[in-house]
């Protein structure tokens, strides 16, 4: 913990300045979450970013003229989805995506994808890291922007030409030409790429994409003691505890390569074995349709959306299968769907998953057979409401058995401490039925700490005396 905060010191001044700039804006000393949709202009964006902003909110850029980037990445929800549905409907209102919508905040400092990326902690050996999307397949924010525009389950345009025509016939065609040249529309590929660079400029310039205005910022960067409540402070200590929760082992809070701190990610890829989001979960409100096919597996780094690490022959183990990017945890408390497949729906559920994935797999994965005796009730936060004693559990059911060696067994899930410990490295999972590493109180404290990462914190609104995160 101290290590992490010490590393933050050089940044404190710059960030305080950024916070001050924000607080100055609304004139009465409150940190505000800038909202590019409705709030008054807080900063002057470059002409390119202004075009990007118009494009980001432009529903004409979808086949049904009903969906913009902001429909899924809503500025009111930290540029994440405005609902708790696991995966969102596309512009054609029939098909859904196969992955949860990430927040677009704090993406500007993501390094380029590399299979041999250094770890910001300076200790852990190099591993796959960086890049955009849950599987890092987009190399830049500009390249990424082209993907949803042409994805049939998202904005569903039939071609680059259709997108470029929509811009050309739209309200900001003149501005587009001013920024990218009078003849930009003559070349479809160039115009399509220009649109991506405009959106990237918005995402990197606009302070509403990286406001650093959370309670956590006030506490860590401004060194204002007493900002966190005792419960939040206990949660913070746990978050950094290498022998218990070990969260910052992956959700790294120190300075990243480009100097940005407190992003709660080391940009690496890990296989946590999130349960399959399908109809094997009783009363599942929104199973992923693609999962109706028992042969379909979303394996992150090794496909299906990126193809460069697919196993050479199907059925051959590949160490990257099941790995997804460690997400930024800022604003995570504003989300309603968690993990790449959106299978969990509360932070309490997420932290309990880490804690009991190995000790009580029957809480998370379906039974393989009947077992014996009467069903027993599982905790309220479990995905499986009941289990039958003696029934074998289909652990890690969102990965084919041959790929399950990638599953991470670091604390708090398994018994491995320090550095990557996967099943393939010989580490044993925590024994079923053994005691989980965290107590219910510790889980509650961690959830309280995660709540301090939401931007737009108003210091003047004192915590209510009865709140569960106070004591
Ligand atoms: C239908 C919902 C939807 C729409 C519309 C949409 N996105 Fe996304 N966005 C997603 C999903 C789902 C992912 C994760 C996809 C993946 O990992 O394969 C994502 C990922 C991203 C990422 C990568 C974030 C990260 O953590 O690496 C960026 C950046 C992004 N979107 C920007 C945009 C932009 C710009 C637009 C408009 C041109 C847009 N999105 C439109 C659903 C949407
Ligand atoms: C071994 C690395 C690792 C450790 C340790 C770890 N995480 Fe994660 N975390 C990840 C990865 C990878 C994901 C995304 C997994 C996926 O989508 O399949 C994730 C996802 C999450 C999410 C969901 C975020 C979202 O946007 O969906 C939360 C919340 C979270 N972690 C909190 C924690 C907490 C709290 C701890 C400590 C108790 C912790 N993590 C420990 C790697 C880790």
mmCIF file with all atom_site columns, N, CA, C and O in Angstrom, residues 347-392:
data_model
loop_
_atom_site.group_PDB
_atom_site.id
_atom_site.type_symbol
_atom_site.label_atom_id
_atom_site.label_alt_id
_atom_site.label_comp_id
_atom_site.label_asym_id
_atom_site.label_entity_id
_atom_site.label_seq_id
_atom_site.pdbx_PDB_ins_code
_atom_site.Cartn_x
_atom_site.Cartn_y
_atom_site.Cartn_z
_atom_site.occupancy
_atom_site.B_iso_or_equiv
_atom_site.pdbx_formal_charge
_atom_site.auth_seq_id
_atom_site.auth_comp_id
_atom_site.auth_asym_id
_atom_site.auth_atom_id
_atom_site.pdbx_PDB_model_num
ATOM 1   N N  . UNK A 1 347 ? -21.409 -5.905  -6.986  1.00 0.00 ? 347 UNK A N  1
ATOM 2   C CA . UNK A 1 347 ? -20.033 -5.978  -6.486  1.00 0.00 ? 347 UNK A CA 1
ATOM 3   C C  . UNK A 1 347 ? -19.912 -7.015  -5.383  1.00 0.00 ? 347 UNK A C  1
ATOM 4   O O  . UNK A 1 347 ? -18.891 -7.691  -5.252  1.00 0.00 ? 347 UNK A O  1
ATOM 5   N N  . UNK A 1 348 ? -20.967 -7.137  -4.577  1.00 0.00 ? 348 UNK A N  1
ATOM 6   C CA . UNK A 1 348 ? -20.961 -8.141  -3.510  1.00 0.00 ? 348 UNK A CA 1
ATOM 7   C C  . UNK A 1 348 ? -20.775 -9.533  -4.137  1.00 0.00 ? 348 UNK A C  1
ATOM 8   O O  . UNK A 1 348 ? -20.012 -10.366 -3.643  1.00 0.00 ? 348 UNK A O  1
ATOM 9   N N  . UNK A 1 349 ? -21.471 -9.748  -5.251  1.00 0.00 ? 349 UNK A N  1
ATOM 10  C CA . UNK A 1 349 ? -21.347 -11.031 -5.953  1.00 0.00 ? 349 UNK A CA 1
ATOM 11  C C  . UNK A 1 349 ? -19.918 -11.226 -6.468  1.00 0.00 ? 349 UNK A C  1
ATOM 12  O O  . UNK A 1 349 ? -19.347 -12.309 -6.330  1.00 0.00 ? 349 UNK A O  1
ATOM 13  N N  . UNK A 1 350 ? -19.348 -10.165 -7.060  1.00 0.00 ? 350 UNK A N  1
ATOM 14  C CA . UNK A 1 350 ? -17.996 -10.291 -7.624  1.00 0.00 ? 350 UNK A CA 1
ATOM 15  C C  . UNK A 1 350 ? -17.004 -10.680 -6.532  1.00 0.00 ? 350 UNK A C  1
ATOM 16  O O  . UNK A 1 350 ? -16.225 -11.629 -6.680  1.00 0.00 ? 350 UNK A O  1
ATOM 17  N N  . UNK A 1 351 ? -17.021 -9.954  -5.419  1.00 0.00 ? 351 UNK A N  1
ATOM 18  C CA . UNK A 1 351 ? -16.015 -10.214 -4.380  1.00 0.00 ? 351 UNK A CA 1
ATOM 19  C C  . UNK A 1 351 ? -16.254 -11.594 -3.760  1.00 0.00 ? 351 UNK A C  1
ATOM 20  O O  . UNK A 1 351 ? -15.315 -12.328 -3.462  1.00 0.00 ? 351 UNK A O  1
ATOM 21  N N  . UNK A 1 352 ? -17.520 -11.986 -3.607  1.00 0.00 ? 352 UNK A N  1
ATOM 22  C CA . UNK A 1 352 ? -17.792 -13.341 -3.110  1.00 0.00 ? 352 UNK A CA 1
ATOM 23  C C  . UNK A 1 352 ? -17.355 -14.409 -4.112  1.00 0.00 ? 352 UNK A C  1
ATOM 24  O O  . UNK A 1 352 ? -16.955 -15.508 -3.712  1.00 0.00 ? 352 UNK A O  1
ATOM 25  N N  . UNK A 1 353 ? -17.412 -14.083 -5.383  1.00 0.00 ? 353 UNK A N  1
ATOM 26  C CA . UNK A 1 353 ? -16.923 -15.043 -6.382  1.00 0.00 ? 353 UNK A CA 1
ATOM 27  C C  . UNK A 1 353 ? -15.428 -15.285 -6.200  1.00 0.00 ? 353 UNK A C  1
ATOM 28  O O  . UNK A 1 353 ? -14.961 -16.429 -6.149  1.00 0.00 ? 353 UNK A O  1
ATOM 29  N N  . UNK A 1 354 ? -14.667 -14.181 -6.095  1.00 0.00 ? 354 UNK A N  1
ATOM 30  C CA . UNK A 1 354 ? -13.227 -14.342 -5.849  1.00 0.00 ? 354 UNK A CA 1
ATOM 31  C C  . UNK A 1 354 ? -12.990 -15.226 -4.620  1.00 0.00 ? 354 UNK A C  1
ATOM 32  O O  . UNK A 1 354 ? -12.117 -16.083 -4.599  1.00 0.00 ? 354 UNK A O  1
ATOM 33  N N  . UNK A 1 355 ? -13.784 -14.980 -3.577  1.00 0.00 ? 355 UNK A N  1
ATOM 34  C CA . UNK A 1 355 ? -13.553 -15.616 -2.284  1.00 0.00 ? 355 UNK A CA 1
ATOM 35  C C  . UNK A 1 355 ? -13.915 -17.102 -2.276  1.00 0.00 ? 355 UNK A C  1
ATOM 36  O O  . UNK A 1 355 ? -13.278 -17.891 -1.579  1.00 0.00 ? 355 UNK A O  1
ATOM 37  N N  . UNK A 1 356 ? -14.932 -17.488 -3.026  1.00 0.00 ? 356 UNK A N  1
ATOM 38  C CA . UNK A 1 356 ? -15.459 -18.856 -2.899  1.00 0.00 ? 356 UNK A CA 1
ATOM 39  C C  . UNK A 1 356 ? -15.442 -19.641 -4.205  1.00 0.00 ? 356 UNK A C  1
ATOM 40  O O  . UNK A 1 356 ? -16.008 -20.724 -4.269  1.00 0.00 ? 356 UNK A O  1
ATOM 41  N N  . UNK A 1 357 ? -14.792 -19.112 -5.248  1.00 0.00 ? 357 UNK A N  1
ATOM 42  C CA . UNK A 1 357 ? -14.746 -19.832 -6.522  1.00 0.00 ? 357 UNK A CA 1
ATOM 43  C C  . UNK A 1 357 ? -14.234 -21.250 -6.323  1.00 0.00 ? 357 UNK A C  1
ATOM 44  O O  . UNK A 1 357 ? -14.784 -22.211 -6.875  1.00 0.00 ? 357 UNK A O  1
ATOM 45  N N  . UNK A 1 358 ? -13.157 -21.388 -5.545  1.00 0.00 ? 358 UNK A N  1
ATOM 46  C CA . UNK A 1 358 ? -12.558 -22.707 -5.341  1.00 0.00 ? 358 UNK A CA 1
ATOM 47  C C  . UNK A 1 358 ? -13.132 -23.436 -4.128  1.00 0.00 ? 358 UNK A C  1
ATOM 48  O O  . UNK A 1 358 ? -13.278 -24.658 -4.153  1.00 0.00 ? 358 UNK A O  1
ATOM 49  N N  . UNK A 1 359 ? -13.441 -22.682 -3.049  1.00 0.00 ? 359 UNK A N  1
ATOM 50  C CA . UNK A 1 359 ? -13.910 -23.354 -1.836  1.00 0.00 ? 359 UNK A CA 1
ATOM 51  C C  . UNK A 1 359 ? -15.348 -23.842 -1.975  1.00 0.00 ? 359 UNK A C  1
ATOM 52  O O  . UNK A 1 359 ? -15.730 -24.841 -1.379  1.00 0.00 ? 359 UNK A O  1
ATOM 53  N N  . UNK A 1 360 ? -16.159 -23.112 -2.764  1.00 0.00 ? 360 UNK A N  1
ATOM 54  C CA . UNK A 1 360 ? -17.568 -23.476 -2.921  1.00 0.00 ? 360 UNK A CA 1
ATOM 55  C C  . UNK A 1 360 ? -18.011 -23.334 -4.375  1.00 0.00 ? 360 UNK A C  1
ATOM 56  O O  . UNK A 1 360 ? -18.880 -22.512 -4.698  1.00 0.00 ? 360 UNK A O  1
ATOM 57  N N  . UNK A 1 361 ? -17.422 -24.129 -5.256  1.00 0.00 ? 361 UNK A N  1
ATOM 58  C CA . UNK A 1 361 ? -17.787 -23.989 -6.682  1.00 0.00 ? 361 UNK A CA 1
ATOM 59  C C  . UNK A 1 361 ? -19.276 -24.210 -6.927  1.00 0.00 ? 361 UNK A C  1
ATOM 60  O O  . UNK A 1 361 ? -19.822 -23.709 -7.923  1.00 0.00 ? 361 UNK A O  1
ATOM 61  N N  . UNK A 1 362 ? -19.939 -24.929 -6.001  1.00 0.00 ? 362 UNK A N  1
ATOM 62  C CA . UNK A 1 362 ? -21.381 -25.185 -6.172  1.00 0.00 ? 362 UNK A CA 1
ATOM 63  C C  . UNK A 1 362 ? -22.208 -23.903 -6.090  1.00 0.00 ? 362 UNK A C  1
ATOM 64  O O  . UNK A 1 362 ? -23.366 -23.891 -6.479  1.00 0.00 ? 362 UNK A O  1
ATOM 65  N N  . UNK A 1 363 ? -21.608 -22.803 -5.594  1.00 0.00 ? 363 UNK A N  1
ATOM 66  C CA . UNK A 1 363 ? -22.331 -21.522 -5.577  1.00 0.00 ? 363 UNK A CA 1
ATOM 67  C C  . UNK A 1 363 ? -22.381 -20.893 -6.974  1.00 0.00 ? 363 UNK A C  1
ATOM 68  O O  . UNK A 1 363 ? -23.219 -20.055 -7.257  1.00 0.00 ? 363 UNK A O  1
ATOM 69  N N  . UNK A 1 364 ? -21.433 -21.258 -7.837  1.00 0.00 ? 364 UNK A N  1
ATOM 70  C CA . UNK A 1 364 ? -21.221 -20.514 -9.085  1.00 0.00 ? 364 UNK A CA 1
ATOM 71  C C  . UNK A 1 364 ? -21.452 -21.327 -10.350 1.00 0.00 ? 364 UNK A C  1
ATOM 72  O O  . UNK A 1 364 ? -21.808 -20.766 -11.392 1.00 0.00 ? 364 UNK A O  1
ATOM 73  N N  . UNK A 1 365 ? -21.204 -22.636 -10.276 1.00 0.00 ? 365 UNK A N  1
ATOM 74  C CA . UNK A 1 365 ? -21.258 -23.460 -11.490 1.00 0.00 ? 365 UNK A CA 1
ATOM 75  C C  . UNK A 1 365 ? -22.370 -24.504 -11.364 1.00 0.00 ? 365 UNK A C  1
ATOM 76  O O  . UNK A 1 365 ? -22.691 -24.946 -10.258 1.00 0.00 ? 365 UNK A O  1
ATOM 77  N N  . UNK A 1 366 ? -22.935 -24.913 -12.504 1.00 0.00 ? 366 UNK A N  1
ATOM 78  C CA . UNK A 1 366 ? -24.028 -25.892 -12.441 1.00 0.00 ? 366 UNK A CA 1
ATOM 79  C C  . UNK A 1 366 ? -23.528 -27.288 -12.053 1.00 0.00 ? 366 UNK A C  1
ATOM 80  O O  . UNK A 1 366 ? -22.345 -27.584 -12.175 1.00 0.00 ? 366 UNK A O  1
ATOM 81  N N  . UNK A 1 367 ? -24.432 -28.128 -11.585 1.00 0.00 ? 367 UNK A N  1
ATOM 82  C CA . UNK A 1 367 ? -24.080 -29.505 -11.227 1.00 0.00 ? 367 UNK A CA 1
ATOM 83  C C  . UNK A 1 367 ? -23.983 -30.343 -12.494 1.00 0.00 ? 367 UNK A C  1
ATOM 84  O O  . UNK A 1 367 ? -24.699 -30.114 -13.472 1.00 0.00 ? 367 UNK A O  1
ATOM 85  N N  . UNK A 1 368 ? -23.063 -31.313 -12.477 1.00 0.00 ? 368 UNK A N  1
ATOM 86  C CA . UNK A 1 368 ? -22.913 -32.216 -13.628 1.00 0.00 ? 368 UNK A CA 1
ATOM 87  C C  . UNK A 1 368 ? -23.853 -33.404 -13.511 1.00 0.00 ? 368 UNK A C  1
ATOM 88  O O  . UNK A 1 368 ? -24.164 -34.065 -14.488 1.00 0.00 ? 368 UNK A O  1
ATOM 89  N N  . UNK A 1 369 ? -24.208 -33.760 -12.277 1.00 0.00 ? 369 UNK A N  1
ATOM 90  C CA . UNK A 1 369 ? -25.085 -34.910 -12.074 1.00 0.00 ? 369 UNK A CA 1
ATOM 91  C C  . UNK A 1 369 ? -25.999 -34.627 -10.884 1.00 0.00 ? 369 UNK A C  1
ATOM 92  O O  . UNK A 1 369 ? -25.950 -33.535 -10.304 1.00 0.00 ? 369 UNK A O  1
ATOM 93  N N  . UNK A 1 370 ? -26.804 -35.630 -10.513 1.00 0.00 ? 370 UNK A N  1
ATOM 94  C CA . UNK A 1 370 ? -27.883 -35.362 -9.568  1.00 0.00 ? 370 UNK A CA 1
ATOM 95  C C  . UNK A 1 370 ? -27.461 -35.260 -8.104  1.00 0.00 ? 370 UNK A C  1
ATOM 96  O O  . UNK A 1 370 ? -28.069 -34.537 -7.336  1.00 0.00 ? 370 UNK A O  1
ATOM 97  N N  . UNK A 1 371 ? -26.454 -35.993 -7.689  1.00 0.00 ? 371 UNK A N  1
ATOM 98  C CA . UNK A 1 371 ? -26.114 -36.008 -6.271  1.00 0.00 ? 371 UNK A CA 1
ATOM 99  C C  . UNK A 1 371 ? -27.180 -36.760 -5.483  1.00 0.00 ? 371 UNK A C  1
ATOM 100 O O  . UNK A 1 371 ? -28.059 -37.416 -6.055  1.00 0.00 ? 371 UNK A O  1
ATOM 101 N N  . UNK A 1 372 ? -27.100 -36.626 -4.178  1.00 0.00 ? 372 UNK A N  1
ATOM 102 C CA . UNK A 1 372 ? -28.066 -37.339 -3.356  1.00 0.00 ? 372 UNK A CA 1
ATOM 103 C C  . UNK A 1 372 ? -28.632 -36.393 -2.309  1.00 0.00 ? 372 UNK A C  1
ATOM 104 O O  . UNK A 1 372 ? -27.946 -35.492 -1.847  1.00 0.00 ? 372 UNK A O  1
ATOM 105 N N  . UNK A 1 373 ? -29.863 -36.627 -1.956  1.00 0.00 ? 373 UNK A N  1
ATOM 106 C CA . UNK A 1 373 ? -30.468 -35.874 -0.863  1.00 0.00 ? 373 UNK A CA 1
ATOM 107 C C  . UNK A 1 373 ? -31.191 -34.632 -1.336  1.00 0.00 ? 373 UNK A C  1
ATOM 108 O O  . UNK A 1 373 ? -31.292 -34.356 -2.538  1.00 0.00 ? 373 UNK A O  1
ATOM 109 N N  . UNK A 1 374 ? -31.640 -33.873 -0.356  1.00 0.00 ? 374 UNK A N  1
ATOM 110 C CA . UNK A 1 374 ? -32.459 -32.691 -0.643  1.00 0.00 ? 374 UNK A CA 1
ATOM 111 C C  . UNK A 1 374 ? -31.552 -31.512 -1.012  1.00 0.00 ? 374 UNK A C  1
ATOM 112 O O  . UNK A 1 374 ? -30.452 -31.388 -0.482  1.00 0.00 ? 374 UNK A O  1
ATOM 113 N N  . UNK A 1 375 ? -32.018 -30.660 -1.938  1.00 0.00 ? 375 UNK A N  1
ATOM 114 C CA . UNK A 1 375 ? -31.228 -29.468 -2.273  1.00 0.00 ? 375 UNK A CA 1
ATOM 115 C C  . UNK A 1 375 ? -31.058 -28.564 -1.054  1.00 0.00 ? 375 UNK A C  1
ATOM 116 O O  . UNK A 1 375 ? -31.971 -28.422 -0.256  1.00 0.00 ? 375 UNK A O  1
ATOM 117 N N  . UNK A 1 376 ? -29.866 -27.985 -0.944  1.00 0.00 ? 376 UNK A N  1
ATOM 118 C CA . UNK A 1 376 ? -29.584 -27.044 0.146   1.00 0.00 ? 376 UNK A CA 1
ATOM 119 C C  . UNK A 1 376 ? -29.521 -25.634 -0.447  1.00 0.00 ? 376 UNK A C  1
ATOM 120 O O  . UNK A 1 376 ? -29.014 -25.458 -1.552  1.00 0.00 ? 376 UNK A O  1
ATOM 121 N N  . UNK A 1 377 ? -29.976 -24.673 0.335   1.00 0.00 ? 377 UNK A N  1
ATOM 122 C CA . UNK A 1 377 ? -29.953 -23.282 -0.132  1.00 0.00 ? 377 UNK A CA 1
ATOM 123 C C  . UNK A 1 377 ? -28.519 -22.753 -0.139  1.00 0.00 ? 377 UNK A C  1
ATOM 124 O O  . UNK A 1 377 ? -27.754 -23.011 0.787   1.00 0.00 ? 377 UNK A O  1
ATOM 125 N N  . UNK A 1 378 ? -28.144 -22.024 -1.188  1.00 0.00 ? 378 UNK A N  1
ATOM 126 C CA . UNK A 1 378 ? -26.860 -21.324 -1.246  1.00 0.00 ? 378 UNK A CA 1
ATOM 127 C C  . UNK A 1 378 ? -27.070 -19.890 -0.746  1.00 0.00 ? 378 UNK A C  1
ATOM 128 O O  . UNK A 1 378 ? -28.209 -19.428 -0.656  1.00 0.00 ? 378 UNK A O  1
ATOM 129 N N  . UNK A 1 379 ? -25.975 -19.147 -0.465  1.00 0.00 ? 379 UNK A N  1
ATOM 130 C CA . UNK A 1 379 ? -26.137 -17.747 -0.038  1.00 0.00 ? 379 UNK A CA 1
ATOM 131 C C  . UNK A 1 379 ? -26.891 -16.924 -1.091  1.00 0.00 ? 379 UNK A C  1
ATOM 132 O O  . UNK A 1 379 ? -26.871 -17.271 -2.285  1.00 0.00 ? 379 UNK A O  1
ATOM 133 N N  . UNK A 1 380 ? -27.501 -15.837 -0.669  1.00 0.00 ? 380 UNK A N  1
ATOM 134 C CA . UNK A 1 380 ? -28.324 -15.028 -1.586  1.00 0.00 ? 380 UNK A CA 1
ATOM 135 C C  . UNK A 1 380 ? -27.529 -14.515 -2.778  1.00 0.00 ? 380 UNK A C  1
ATOM 136 O O  . UNK A 1 380 ? -28.086 -14.328 -3.863  1.00 0.00 ? 380 UNK A O  1
ATOM 137 N N  . UNK A 1 381 ? -26.212 -14.279 -2.600  1.00 0.00 ? 381 UNK A N  1
ATOM 138 C CA . UNK A 1 381 ? -25.430 -13.719 -3.697  1.00 0.00 ? 381 UNK A CA 1
ATOM 139 C C  . UNK A 1 381 ? -24.919 -14.775 -4.676  1.00 0.00 ? 381 UNK A C  1
ATOM 140 O O  . UNK A 1 381 ? -24.304 -14.444 -5.686  1.00 0.00 ? 381 UNK A O  1
ATOM 141 N N  . UNK A 1 382 ? -25.170 -16.060 -4.384  1.00 0.00 ? 382 UNK A N  1
ATOM 142 C CA . UNK A 1 382 ? -24.659 -17.109 -5.282  1.00 0.00 ? 382 UNK A CA 1
ATOM 143 C C  . UNK A 1 382 ? -25.433 -17.104 -6.604  1.00 0.00 ? 382 UNK A C  1
ATOM 144 O O  . UNK A 1 382 ? -26.585 -16.692 -6.658  1.00 0.00 ? 382 UNK A O  1
ATOM 145 N N  . UNK A 1 383 ? -24.789 -17.556 -7.673  1.00 0.00 ? 383 UNK A N  1
ATOM 146 C CA . UNK A 1 383 ? -25.481 -17.647 -8.971  1.00 0.00 ? 383 UNK A CA 1
ATOM 147 C C  . UNK A 1 383 ? -26.429 -18.835 -9.004  1.00 0.00 ? 383 UNK A C  1
ATOM 148 O O  . UNK A 1 383 ? -27.468 -18.800 -9.641  1.00 0.00 ? 383 UNK A O  1
ATOM 149 N N  . UNK A 1 384 ? -26.018 -19.915 -8.368  1.00 0.00 ? 384 UNK A N  1
ATOM 150 C CA . UNK A 1 384 ? -26.859 -21.109 -8.275  1.00 0.00 ? 384 UNK A CA 1
ATOM 151 C C  . UNK A 1 384 ? -27.600 -21.018 -6.942  1.00 0.00 ? 384 UNK A C  1
ATOM 152 O O  . UNK A 1 384 ? -26.963 -21.012 -5.883  1.00 0.00 ? 384 UNK A O  1
ATOM 153 N N  . UNK A 1 385 ? -28.941 -20.935 -6.978  1.00 0.00 ? 385 UNK A N  1
ATOM 154 C CA . UNK A 1 385 ? -29.651 -20.719 -5.706  1.00 0.00 ? 385 UNK A CA 1
ATOM 155 C C  . UNK A 1 385 ? -29.539 -21.906 -4.739  1.00 0.00 ? 385 UNK A C  1
ATOM 156 O O  . UNK A 1 385 ? -29.602 -21.710 -3.522  1.00 0.00 ? 385 UNK A O  1
ATOM 157 N N  . UNK A 1 386 ? -29.375 -23.107 -5.264  1.00 0.00 ? 386 UNK A N  1
ATOM 158 C CA . UNK A 1 386 ? -29.282 -24.287 -4.388  1.00 0.00 ? 386 UNK A CA 1
ATOM 159 C C  . UNK A 1 386 ? -28.194 -25.228 -4.915  1.00 0.00 ? 386 UNK A C  1
ATOM 160 O O  . UNK A 1 386 ? -27.725 -25.080 -6.045  1.00 0.00 ? 386 UNK A O  1
ATOM 161 N N  . UNK A 1 387 ? -27.800 -26.190 -4.090  1.00 0.00 ? 387 UNK A N  1
ATOM 162 C CA . UNK A 1 387 ? -26.952 -27.281 -4.567  1.00 0.00 ? 387 UNK A CA 1
ATOM 163 C C  . UNK A 1 387 ? -27.392 -28.562 -3.875  1.00 0.00 ? 387 UNK A C  1
ATOM 164 O O  . UNK A 1 387 ? -27.994 -28.520 -2.792  1.00 0.00 ? 387 UNK A O  1
ATOM 165 N N  . UNK A 1 388 ? -27.100 -29.678 -4.540  1.00 0.00 ? 388 UNK A N  1
ATOM 166 C CA . UNK A 1 388 ? -27.432 -30.975 -3.956  1.00 0.00 ? 388 UNK A CA 1
ATOM 167 C C  . UNK A 1 388 ? -26.136 -31.604 -3.468  1.00 0.00 ? 388 UNK A C  1
ATOM 168 O O  . UNK A 1 388 ? -25.180 -31.719 -4.239  1.00 0.00 ? 388 UNK A O  1
ATOM 169 N N  . UNK A 1 389 ? -26.070 -31.948 -2.195  1.00 0.00 ? 389 UNK A N  1
ATOM 170 C CA . UNK A 1 389 ? -24.829 -32.534 -1.677  1.00 0.00 ? 389 UNK A CA 1
ATOM 171 C C  . UNK A 1 389 ? -24.403 -33.751 -2.506  1.00 0.00 ? 389 UNK A C  1
ATOM 172 O O  . UNK A 1 389 ? -25.241 -34.547 -2.930  1.00 0.00 ? 389 UNK A O  1
ATOM 173 N N  . UNK A 1 390 ? -23.127 -33.843 -2.751  1.00 0.00 ? 390 UNK A N  1
ATOM 174 C CA . UNK A 1 390 ? -22.603 -34.998 -3.481  1.00 0.00 ? 390 UNK A CA 1
ATOM 175 C C  . UNK A 1 390 ? -22.618 -34.839 -4.997  1.00 0.00 ? 390 UNK A C  1
ATOM 176 O O  . UNK A 1 390 ? -21.986 -35.620 -5.705  1.00 0.00 ? 390 UNK A O  1
ATOM 177 N N  . UNK A 1 391 ? -23.318 -33.821 -5.516  1.00 0.00 ? 391 UNK A N  1
ATOM 178 C CA . UNK A 1 391 ? -23.354 -33.648 -6.974  1.00 0.00 ? 391 UNK A CA 1
ATOM 179 C C  . UNK A 1 391 ? -22.010 -33.089 -7.459  1.00 0.00 ? 391 UNK A C  1
ATOM 180 O O  . UNK A 1 391 ? -21.460 -32.178 -6.833  1.00 0.00 ? 391 UNK A O  1
ATOM 181 N N  . UNK A 1 392 ? -21.481 -33.650 -8.538  1.00 0.00 ? 392 UNK A N  1
ATOM 182 C CA . UNK A 1 392 ? -20.244 -33.114 -9.101  1.00 0.00 ? 392 UNK A CA 1
ATOM 183 C C  . UNK A 1 392 ? -20.548 -31.771 -9.767  1.00 0.00 ? 392 UNK A C  1
ATOM 184 O O  . UNK A 1 392 ? -21.599 -31.580 -10.371 1.00 0.00 ? 392 UNK A O  1
#
